């Protein structure tokens, strides 16, 4: 038992755990508890367990792993907690300690330390997977146009049948792209010569899903920025943001990935770092800082984080309180709704900016959902808890149905993957699009 490491990890969350007054407000906003209805899997129950571990850290055993893994890290509990308890930080610390004591499963170790950490290896692995994806049948509704004339954001959607249930269940996943984003665009992308130049340079951080599954989203985002008068630098040696690694407790690998990416993006000498991935944005703004313990690097990470913006955030800030001059790329008759990614709305508190854009562009054709909660994806949570993830997602799908919208717009490629699957599973006609693909400067 590595008692010294345990004590340091547990001590780091002592203050957060002790702030919990067991009022139970969090339970109403926890998507996992809403489905399981078991206090052991709610924020209050887990905090009760951890309070005991603060005094007796040797009691943190593998048997408790399931209780800590069944958390989406969505931030719903923290946002509603009257004490502001950071349950997400508590979960991350405990998962880190579980890994420190027991190590990673072999498959996770290979994935995190040899694939996600190395972008070239990841490209090779996905090229190999892409070579065999023809074996998976396409979903009945192929990429094309719906009755509204809206092209599919996801391109071809592959149906992963029961034959592969042990790997991914019966799912509908976007195909791996024939060419990746870093192969489609230049590293330096000057502003459109016909635009109102802003004398701004941004570094674009794409994230893995955009790089490998949705490269057209990255192209749209860069084009949107160029047409807005902004120079865009796309560093080709950027890698995975490390959120999946961090969320699964491999702190050291996540720390190495964070420092690598921060160095790469800093070398671009940009005024801002812009991303179109809510999960990556959360990592760049806060996740990386939480991984660096010594004061020097942590101060540098904090300075770096202050320059990070979600694309919706950047668009609204760039207008400098002037009227938004953006227009729809969709047909005139299309109704849209918006899904709040947890890492954007609850972790970064970016809620009004995407709505300001959509309300300006679509007017009364923008319809709010009555469920602004988590879609149930949660990255690796979706792989480890497939049935639970789908049940949580179904609540979101039913809310989409009630809007009668033609298009679901969001700013998280991970959410896009899960929403596409849910819509396909329910044989619905709605399309899922990224905000950057739905609007352009007017």
Short mmCIF file of C-alpha atoms in Angstrom, two decimals:
data_model
loop_
_atom_site.label_atom_id
_atom_site.label_comp_id
_atom_site.label_asym_id
_atom_site.label_seq_id
_atom_site.Cartn_x
_atom_site.Cartn_y
_atom_site.Cartn_z
CA UNK A 1 0.00 0.00 0.00
CA UNK A 2 1.48 3.34 -1.04
CA UNK A 3 0.38 5.18 2.05
CA UNK A 4 2.30 8.40 1.47
CA UNK A 5 0.85 8.87 -2.02
CA UNK A 6 -2.57 7.97 -0.72
CA UNK A 7 -2.39 10.48 2.08
CA UNK A 8 -1.34 13.29 -0.29
CA UNK A 9 -4.13 12.49 -2.75
CA UNK A 10 -6.82 12.19 -0.10
CA UNK A 11 -5.63 15.32 1.71
CA UNK A 12 -5.96 17.27 -1.54
CA UNK A 13 -9.74 16.76 -1.46
CA UNK A 14 -10.32 16.90 2.30
CA UNK A 15 -11.68 20.46 2.22
CA UNK A 16 -14.07 19.67 -0.61
CA UNK A 17 -15.42 16.54 1.07
CA UNK A 18 -15.91 18.27 4.40
CA UNK A 19 -17.98 21.04 2.76
CA UNK A 20 -20.77 18.54 1.99
CA UNK A 21 -23.69 19.08 4.41
CA UNK A 22 -25.67 16.07 3.07
CA UNK A 23 -28.64 18.21 2.03
CA UNK A 24 -29.31 16.03 -1.02
CA UNK A 25 -29.83 18.89 -3.49
CA UNK A 26 -27.35 17.20 -5.82
CA UNK A 27 -29.52 14.11 -6.24
CA UNK A 28 -32.13 15.98 -8.28
CA UNK A 29 -29.46 16.93 -10.85
CA UNK A 30 -27.44 13.71 -11.00
CA UNK A 31 -28.29 11.79 -14.21
CA UNK A 32 -26.83 8.56 -12.80
CA UNK A 33 -28.90 8.72 -9.60
CA UNK A 34 -31.98 9.59 -11.66
CA UNK A 35 -31.67 6.23 -13.41
CA UNK A 36 -30.26 4.00 -10.63
CA UNK A 37 -32.02 5.57 -7.61
CA UNK A 38 -29.32 4.20 -5.29
CA UNK A 39 -27.68 6.62 -2.83
CA UNK A 40 -24.40 4.69 -3.13
CA UNK A 41 -24.12 6.00 -6.69
CA UNK A 42 -25.16 9.59 -5.98
CA UNK A 43 -22.86 12.47 -5.00
CA UNK A 44 -24.05 12.51 -1.39
CA UNK A 45 -23.50 8.77 -0.90
CA UNK A 46 -20.05 8.84 -2.45
CA UNK A 47 -19.03 11.83 -0.33
CA UNK A 48 -20.14 9.96 2.77
CA UNK A 49 -17.88 7.07 1.80
CA UNK A 50 -14.97 9.40 1.04
CA UNK A 51 -15.29 11.18 4.38
CA UNK A 52 -14.31 7.89 5.99
CA UNK A 53 -11.44 7.46 3.58
CA UNK A 54 -10.01 10.84 4.53
CA UNK A 55 -9.26 9.38 7.95
CA UNK A 56 -8.52 5.83 6.81
CA UNK A 57 -7.18 6.00 3.24
CA UNK A 58 -6.07 2.38 3.37
CA UNK A 59 -9.77 1.46 3.14
CA UNK A 60 -9.89 2.63 -0.49
CA UNK A 61 -10.19 -0.76 -2.15
CA UNK A 62 -10.87 -2.00 -5.63
CA UNK A 63 -14.38 -3.05 -4.56
CA UNK A 64 -15.33 0.63 -4.41
CA UNK A 65 -14.21 1.28 -7.99
CA UNK A 66 -17.67 0.78 -9.51
CA UNK A 67 -19.17 3.52 -7.33
CA UNK A 68 -16.55 5.99 -8.50
CA UNK A 69 -16.60 4.93 -12.15
CA UNK A 70 -20.35 5.44 -12.44
CA UNK A 71 -19.97 9.20 -12.50
CA UNK A 72 -20.19 11.21 -15.72
CA UNK A 73 -18.22 14.16 -14.28
CA UNK A 74 -21.01 16.26 -15.79
CA UNK A 75 -20.86 18.94 -13.09
CA UNK A 76 -24.61 19.01 -12.48
CA UNK A 77 -24.18 18.36 -8.78
CA UNK A 78 -21.52 21.04 -8.34
CA UNK A 79 -23.60 23.67 -10.14
CA UNK A 80 -26.55 23.13 -7.83
CA UNK A 81 -24.66 22.51 -4.55
CA UNK A 82 -25.29 25.34 -2.01
CA UNK A 83 -21.79 24.71 -0.63
CA UNK A 84 -20.13 24.58 -4.05
CA UNK A 85 -18.63 21.13 -3.44
CA UNK A 86 -16.42 20.19 -6.41
CA UNK A 87 -17.54 16.60 -6.75
CA UNK A 88 -15.76 16.35 -10.09
CA UNK A 89 -12.40 17.07 -8.44
CA UNK A 90 -13.20 14.58 -5.69
CA UNK A 91 -13.96 11.86 -8.24
CA UNK A 92 -10.78 12.57 -10.19
CA UNK A 93 -8.63 12.43 -7.06
CA UNK A 94 -10.14 9.14 -5.92
CA UNK A 95 -9.77 7.58 -9.37
CA UNK A 96 -6.17 8.74 -9.42
CA UNK A 97 -5.55 7.05 -6.09
CA UNK A 98 -7.19 3.83 -7.24
CA UNK A 99 -4.77 3.76 -10.19
CA UNK A 100 -1.85 4.60 -7.94
CA UNK A 101 -2.67 1.69 -5.65
CA UNK A 102 -3.82 -0.91 -8.17
CA UNK A 103 -2.45 0.19 -11.53
CA UNK A 104 -4.35 0.46 -14.82
CA UNK A 105 -5.96 -2.45 -16.66
CA UNK A 106 -3.71 -3.59 -19.51
CA UNK A 107 -6.06 -2.32 -22.23
CA UNK A 108 -6.29 1.13 -20.61
CA UNK A 109 -2.53 1.29 -20.17
CA UNK A 110 -1.96 0.51 -23.84
CA UNK A 111 -4.64 2.96 -24.99
CA UNK A 112 -3.54 5.85 -22.78
CA UNK A 113 0.22 5.52 -22.71
CA UNK A 114 0.91 4.24 -26.21
CA UNK A 115 -1.97 5.42 -28.43
CA UNK A 116 -3.66 8.56 -27.09
CA UNK A 117 -0.34 9.97 -25.93
CA UNK A 118 1.26 9.54 -29.36
CA UNK A 119 -0.65 11.21 -32.20
CA UNK A 120 1.29 9.34 -34.93
CA UNK A 121 0.51 5.98 -33.32
CA UNK A 122 -3.12 7.01 -32.98
CA UNK A 123 -3.29 7.92 -36.66
CA UNK A 124 -1.84 4.55 -37.65
CA UNK A 125 -4.27 2.68 -35.38
CA UNK A 126 -7.28 4.52 -36.77
CA UNK A 127 -6.13 4.05 -40.36
CA UNK A 128 -5.99 0.34 -39.68
CA UNK A 129 -9.47 0.42 -38.12
CA UNK A 130 -10.78 2.48 -41.05
CA UNK A 131 -9.54 -0.17 -43.48
CA UNK A 132 -11.95 -2.66 -41.92
CA UNK A 133 -14.96 -0.44 -41.28
CA UNK A 134 -16.46 -1.46 -44.63
CA UNK A 135 -17.35 -4.71 -42.81
CA UNK A 136 -19.81 -2.78 -40.64
CA UNK A 137 -23.13 -2.08 -42.35
CA UNK A 138 -24.17 1.50 -42.91
CA UNK A 139 -27.20 2.72 -41.04
CA UNK A 140 -30.35 2.75 -43.18
CA UNK A 141 -30.30 6.53 -43.32
CA UNK A 142 -27.04 7.24 -45.11
CA UNK A 143 -25.25 10.55 -45.08
CA UNK A 144 -27.06 12.81 -47.49
CA UNK A 145 -29.95 15.17 -47.16
CA UNK A 146 -33.12 15.01 -45.12
CA UNK A 147 -36.43 16.33 -46.36
CA UNK A 148 -35.38 19.77 -45.15
CA UNK A 149 -32.34 19.86 -47.41
CA UNK A 150 -29.92 19.66 -44.48
CA UNK A 151 -26.83 17.61 -45.27
CA UNK A 152 -25.73 15.06 -42.69
CA UNK A 153 -23.01 16.40 -40.40
CA UNK A 154 -21.79 12.91 -39.64
CA UNK A 155 -21.28 11.67 -43.19
CA UNK A 156 -21.66 7.90 -43.27
CA UNK A 157 -22.98 6.39 -40.04
CA UNK A 158 -21.92 2.82 -39.34
CA UNK A 159 -24.13 0.33 -37.55
CA UNK A 160 -22.13 -1.77 -35.08
CA UNK A 161 -24.23 -4.94 -34.77
CA UNK A 162 -24.67 -7.47 -31.97
CA UNK A 163 -21.71 -9.45 -33.31
CA UNK A 164 -19.47 -6.81 -31.72
CA UNK A 165 -21.53 -6.28 -28.56
CA UNK A 166 -18.55 -7.06 -26.36
CA UNK A 167 -16.72 -4.12 -27.87
CA UNK A 168 -19.31 -1.47 -28.51
CA UNK A 169 -22.82 -2.89 -28.39
CA UNK A 170 -25.46 -2.23 -31.02
CA UNK A 171 -24.45 1.29 -31.93
CA UNK A 172 -24.51 3.79 -34.77
CA UNK A 173 -21.16 5.55 -35.00
CA UNK A 174 -19.87 8.10 -37.52
CA UNK A 175 -17.27 6.55 -39.80
CA UNK A 176 -13.60 7.28 -39.37
CA UNK A 177 -12.81 9.96 -41.95
CA UNK A 178 -11.05 9.01 -45.17
CA UNK A 179 -8.60 11.85 -44.56
CA UNK A 180 -7.90 13.53 -41.24
CA UNK A 181 -8.21 17.22 -40.50
CA UNK A 182 -4.45 17.76 -40.22
CA UNK A 183 -4.12 16.40 -43.76
CA UNK A 184 -6.77 18.70 -45.19
CA UNK A 185 -5.67 22.12 -43.98
CA UNK A 186 -2.52 24.20 -43.75
CA UNK A 187 -0.78 25.11 -40.54
CA UNK A 188 -1.13 28.83 -41.30
CA UNK A 189 -4.54 30.05 -42.45
CA UNK A 190 -4.65 33.81 -43.16
CA UNK A 191 -7.85 35.85 -42.82
CA UNK A 192 -10.12 36.04 -45.85
CA UNK A 193 -8.89 38.96 -48.00
CA UNK A 194 -12.49 40.18 -48.35
CA UNK A 195 -13.13 40.19 -44.59
CA UNK A 196 -12.95 43.01 -42.10
CA UNK A 197 -9.53 42.07 -40.71
CA UNK A 198 -9.34 42.02 -36.90
CA UNK A 199 -5.54 41.90 -36.49
CA UNK A 200 -6.04 38.80 -34.37
CA UNK A 201 -4.21 35.49 -34.43
CA UNK A 202 -5.72 32.40 -32.84
CA UNK A 203 -4.32 28.91 -32.36
CA UNK A 204 -6.92 26.25 -33.10
CA UNK A 205 -7.08 23.12 -30.94
CA UNK A 206 -9.19 20.55 -32.75
CA UNK A 207 -9.49 17.56 -30.42
CA UNK A 208 -9.48 13.90 -31.45
CA UNK A 209 -13.09 13.52 -32.62
CA UNK A 210 -12.82 16.51 -34.94
CA UNK A 211 -9.45 15.36 -36.24
CA UNK A 212 -10.53 11.80 -37.02
CA UNK A 213 -14.35 11.69 -37.33
CA UNK A 214 -15.56 15.22 -38.07
CA UNK A 215 -12.76 16.93 -40.04
CA UNK A 216 -15.38 18.96 -41.92
CA UNK A 217 -16.31 20.59 -38.59
CA UNK A 218 -12.71 21.73 -38.18
CA UNK A 219 -12.67 23.04 -41.74
CA UNK A 220 -15.92 24.93 -41.14
CA UNK A 221 -14.62 26.44 -37.91
CA UNK A 222 -11.39 27.63 -39.50
CA UNK A 223 -13.28 29.05 -42.47
CA UNK A 224 -15.70 30.83 -40.12
CA UNK A 225 -12.76 32.46 -38.31
CA UNK A 226 -11.02 33.40 -41.56
CA UNK A 227 -14.20 35.02 -42.90
CA UNK A 228 -14.45 36.87 -39.60
CA UNK A 229 -11.06 38.45 -40.32
CA UNK A 230 -8.95 36.25 -38.04
CA UNK A 231 -5.66 34.47 -38.80
CA UNK A 232 -5.80 30.83 -37.69
CA UNK A 233 -2.76 28.74 -36.77
CA UNK A 234 -3.31 24.99 -36.65
CA UNK A 235 -0.25 23.37 -35.02
CA UNK A 236 0.09 19.96 -36.63
CA UNK A 237 1.96 18.43 -33.67
CA UNK A 238 -0.85 18.97 -31.17
CA UNK A 239 -2.23 15.82 -29.58
CA UNK A 240 -5.13 14.53 -27.52
CA UNK A 241 -6.18 16.87 -24.70
CA UNK A 242 -5.92 13.96 -22.24
CA UNK A 243 -9.38 14.23 -20.69
CA UNK A 244 -10.07 10.49 -21.04
CA UNK A 245 -6.70 9.71 -19.48
CA UNK A 246 -7.26 12.16 -16.62
CA UNK A 247 -10.82 10.93 -16.01
CA UNK A 248 -9.58 7.36 -15.68
CA UNK A 249 -6.96 8.22 -13.07
CA UNK A 250 -3.71 8.08 -15.06
CA UNK A 251 -2.53 11.43 -13.75
CA UNK A 252 1.09 11.21 -14.84
CA UNK A 253 0.30 10.45 -18.48
CA UNK A 254 -2.39 13.14 -18.53
CA UNK A 255 0.11 15.63 -17.08
CA UNK A 256 2.67 14.83 -19.81
CA UNK A 257 0.03 15.26 -22.51
CA UNK A 258 -1.12 18.57 -21.05
CA UNK A 259 2.37 20.03 -20.88
CA UNK A 260 3.16 18.89 -24.43
CA UNK A 261 0.03 20.51 -25.87
CA UNK A 262 0.49 23.69 -23.90
CA UNK A 263 4.01 24.06 -25.26
CA UNK A 264 2.87 23.40 -28.83
CA UNK A 265 0.03 25.92 -28.62
CA UNK A 266 2.14 28.52 -26.85
CA UNK A 267 4.72 28.38 -29.64
CA UNK A 268 2.03 29.64 -32.03
CA UNK A 269 2.27 33.03 -30.26
CA UNK A 270 -1.47 33.53 -30.66
CA UNK A 271 -3.73 36.07 -28.99
CA UNK A 272 -6.24 33.34 -28.20
CA UNK A 273 -6.57 29.57 -28.29
CA UNK A 274 -9.92 28.58 -29.81
CA UNK A 275 -11.56 25.17 -29.77
CA UNK A 276 -14.81 23.75 -31.06
CA UNK A 277 -14.80 20.88 -28.57
CA UNK A 278 -16.40 21.53 -25.18
CA UNK A 279 -14.45 18.71 -23.54
CA UNK A 280 -11.12 19.97 -24.85
CA UNK A 281 -12.00 23.52 -23.85
CA UNK A 282 -12.67 22.40 -20.29
CA UNK A 283 -9.33 20.59 -20.20
CA UNK A 284 -7.42 23.58 -21.56
CA UNK A 285 -9.09 26.04 -19.20
CA UNK A 286 -9.10 24.05 -15.98
CA UNK A 287 -8.15 20.38 -16.32
CA UNK A 288 -4.53 20.99 -17.22
CA UNK A 289 -4.03 23.43 -14.33
CA UNK A 290 -5.33 20.85 -11.85
CA UNK A 291 -2.69 18.38 -13.05
CA UNK A 292 0.32 20.62 -12.40
CA UNK A 293 1.25 20.82 -8.74
CA UNK A 294 4.38 22.97 -8.50
CA UNK A 295 3.73 26.72 -8.57
CA UNK A 296 5.90 27.72 -11.52
CA UNK A 297 4.28 25.56 -14.22
CA UNK A 298 0.85 25.99 -12.62
CA UNK A 299 1.12 29.78 -12.96
CA UNK A 300 2.06 29.38 -16.63
CA UNK A 301 -0.88 27.01 -17.18
CA UNK A 302 -3.23 29.54 -15.58
CA UNK A 303 -1.92 32.29 -17.87
CA UNK A 304 -2.40 29.99 -20.83
CA UNK A 305 -5.92 29.03 -19.71
CA UNK A 306 -6.96 32.69 -19.63
CA UNK A 307 -6.49 32.80 -23.44
CA UNK A 308 -8.71 29.79 -24.19
CA UNK A 309 -12.15 30.35 -25.75
CA UNK A 310 -14.90 28.13 -27.08
CA UNK A 311 -15.83 29.11 -30.63
CA UNK A 312 -19.22 30.49 -29.48
CA UNK A 313 -17.52 32.46 -26.73
CA UNK A 314 -14.98 33.87 -29.16
CA UNK A 315 -17.59 34.93 -31.72
CA UNK A 316 -19.60 36.85 -29.13
CA UNK A 317 -16.50 38.48 -27.59
CA UNK A 318 -15.12 39.39 -31.00
CA UNK A 319 -18.23 41.42 -31.85
CA UNK A 320 -17.36 43.70 -28.91
CA UNK A 321 -21.03 44.21 -28.00
CA UNK A 322 -21.86 45.20 -31.58
CA UNK A 323 -24.79 43.44 -33.29
CA UNK A 324 -23.90 39.89 -34.30
CA UNK A 325 -23.46 39.76 -38.07
CA UNK A 326 -23.92 36.08 -38.80
CA UNK A 327 -26.36 34.21 -41.00
CA UNK A 328 -27.62 30.68 -41.39
CA UNK A 329 -26.02 28.11 -43.65
CA UNK A 330 -29.22 26.06 -43.45
CA UNK A 331 -32.39 26.30 -45.56
CA UNK A 332 -34.89 28.99 -44.52
CA UNK A 333 -37.55 26.58 -43.27
CA UNK A 334 -35.32 24.66 -40.84
CA UNK A 335 -36.11 24.65 -37.11
CA UNK A 336 -33.14 24.13 -34.78
CA UNK A 337 -32.64 23.28 -31.14
CA UNK A 338 -29.49 23.38 -29.02
CA UNK A 339 -27.88 20.81 -26.74
CA UNK A 340 -25.78 22.12 -23.85
CA UNK A 341 -22.57 20.08 -23.53
CA UNK A 342 -21.77 19.52 -19.85
CA UNK A 343 -18.15 20.56 -20.29
CA UNK A 344 -19.28 23.85 -21.81
CA UNK A 345 -22.37 24.82 -19.82
CA UNK A 346 -21.48 23.47 -16.39
CA UNK A 347 -17.69 23.36 -16.35
CA UNK A 348 -16.97 26.52 -18.35
CA UNK A 349 -20.27 28.30 -17.61
CA UNK A 350 -20.70 29.12 -21.31
CA UNK A 351 -24.47 29.06 -21.70
CA UNK A 352 -25.70 32.34 -23.17
CA UNK A 353 -23.12 32.77 -25.96
CA UNK A 354 -24.27 29.93 -28.26
CA UNK A 355 -27.87 30.92 -27.64
CA UNK A 356 -27.15 34.54 -28.52
CA UNK A 357 -25.80 33.37 -31.88
CA UNK A 358 -28.67 30.98 -32.57
CA UNK A 359 -31.36 33.47 -31.55
CA UNK A 360 -29.83 36.13 -33.79
CA UNK A 361 -29.43 33.80 -36.77
CA UNK A 362 -32.57 31.65 -36.53
CA UNK A 363 -35.00 33.85 -34.59
CA UNK A 364 -38.22 32.03 -33.73
CA UNK A 365 -36.98 28.95 -35.60
CA UNK A 366 -34.66 28.31 -32.65
CA UNK A 367 -36.55 26.19 -30.10
CA UNK A 368 -35.24 25.38 -26.62
CA UNK A 369 -35.38 21.84 -25.23
CA UNK A 370 -37.12 21.19 -21.94
CA UNK A 371 -34.16 19.02 -20.87
CA UNK A 372 -30.86 20.89 -20.68
CA UNK A 373 -29.10 18.07 -18.84
CA UNK A 374 -26.40 15.59 -19.77
CA UNK A 375 -26.74 13.48 -22.92
CA UNK A 376 -25.15 10.50 -21.12
CA UNK A 377 -21.99 10.17 -23.22
CA UNK A 378 -19.17 11.04 -20.80
CA UNK A 379 -16.39 9.67 -23.03
CA UNK A 380 -15.16 6.38 -21.57
CA UNK A 381 -18.25 6.31 -19.29
CA UNK A 382 -20.18 5.38 -22.44
CA UNK A 383 -17.95 2.37 -23.06
CA UNK A 384 -17.92 1.12 -19.47
CA UNK A 385 -21.62 1.72 -18.75
CA UNK A 386 -23.33 1.25 -22.09
CA UNK A 387 -26.86 0.53 -20.86
CA UNK A 388 -26.81 3.32 -18.28
CA UNK A 389 -25.37 5.75 -20.82
CA UNK A 390 -28.14 4.91 -23.27
CA UNK A 391 -30.89 5.28 -20.66
CA UNK A 392 -29.63 8.74 -19.73
CA UNK A 393 -29.37 9.61 -23.41
CA UNK A 394 -32.93 8.50 -24.05
CA UNK A 395 -34.24 11.28 -21.81
CA UNK A 396 -32.42 13.76 -24.05
CA UNK A 397 -33.74 12.10 -27.20
CA UNK A 398 -37.33 12.39 -25.96
CA UNK A 399 -36.74 16.09 -25.28
CA UNK A 400 -35.44 16.53 -28.84
CA UNK A 401 -38.61 14.89 -30.16
CA UNK A 402 -40.78 17.34 -28.28
CA UNK A 403 -39.06 20.36 -29.86
CA UNK A 404 -40.10 19.18 -33.36
CA UNK A 405 -36.78 20.61 -34.54
CA UNK A 406 -35.14 19.45 -37.75
CA UNK A 407 -31.57 19.99 -36.56
CA UNK A 408 -29.84 19.58 -33.20
CA UNK A 409 -26.93 21.98 -32.85
CA UNK A 410 -24.18 21.58 -30.27
CA UNK A 411 -20.51 22.41 -29.76
CA UNK A 412 -19.18 19.06 -28.55
CA UNK A 413 -18.14 16.31 -30.97
CA UNK A 414 -18.49 13.73 -28.18
CA UNK A 415 -22.10 14.74 -27.62
CA UNK A 416 -22.60 14.65 -31.39
CA UNK A 417 -21.51 11.00 -31.47
CA UNK A 418 -23.97 10.04 -28.72
CA UNK A 419 -26.85 12.11 -30.09
CA UNK A 420 -26.39 10.65 -33.57
CA UNK A 421 -26.54 7.17 -32.06
CA UNK A 422 -29.68 7.95 -30.04
CA UNK A 423 -31.45 9.53 -33.01
CA UNK A 424 -30.59 6.56 -35.24
CA UNK A 425 -31.69 4.07 -32.56
CA UNK A 426 -35.06 5.83 -32.36
CA UNK A 427 -35.45 6.04 -36.16
CA UNK A 428 -35.81 9.81 -36.02
CA UNK A 429 -35.22 12.25 -38.86
CA UNK A 430 -33.29 14.95 -36.99
CA UNK A 431 -29.74 15.84 -38.01
CA UNK A 432 -26.95 16.68 -35.57
CA UNK A 433 -24.66 19.58 -36.47
CA UNK A 434 -21.87 21.58 -34.94
CA UNK A 435 -22.50 25.29 -34.47
CA UNK A 436 -19.53 26.12 -36.71
CA UNK A 437 -21.19 24.28 -39.59
CA UNK A 438 -24.53 26.04 -39.19
CA UNK A 439 -23.59 29.75 -39.29
CA UNK A 440 -21.32 32.09 -41.22
CA UNK A 441 -20.48 35.82 -41.19
CA UNK A 442 -23.05 37.84 -43.14
#
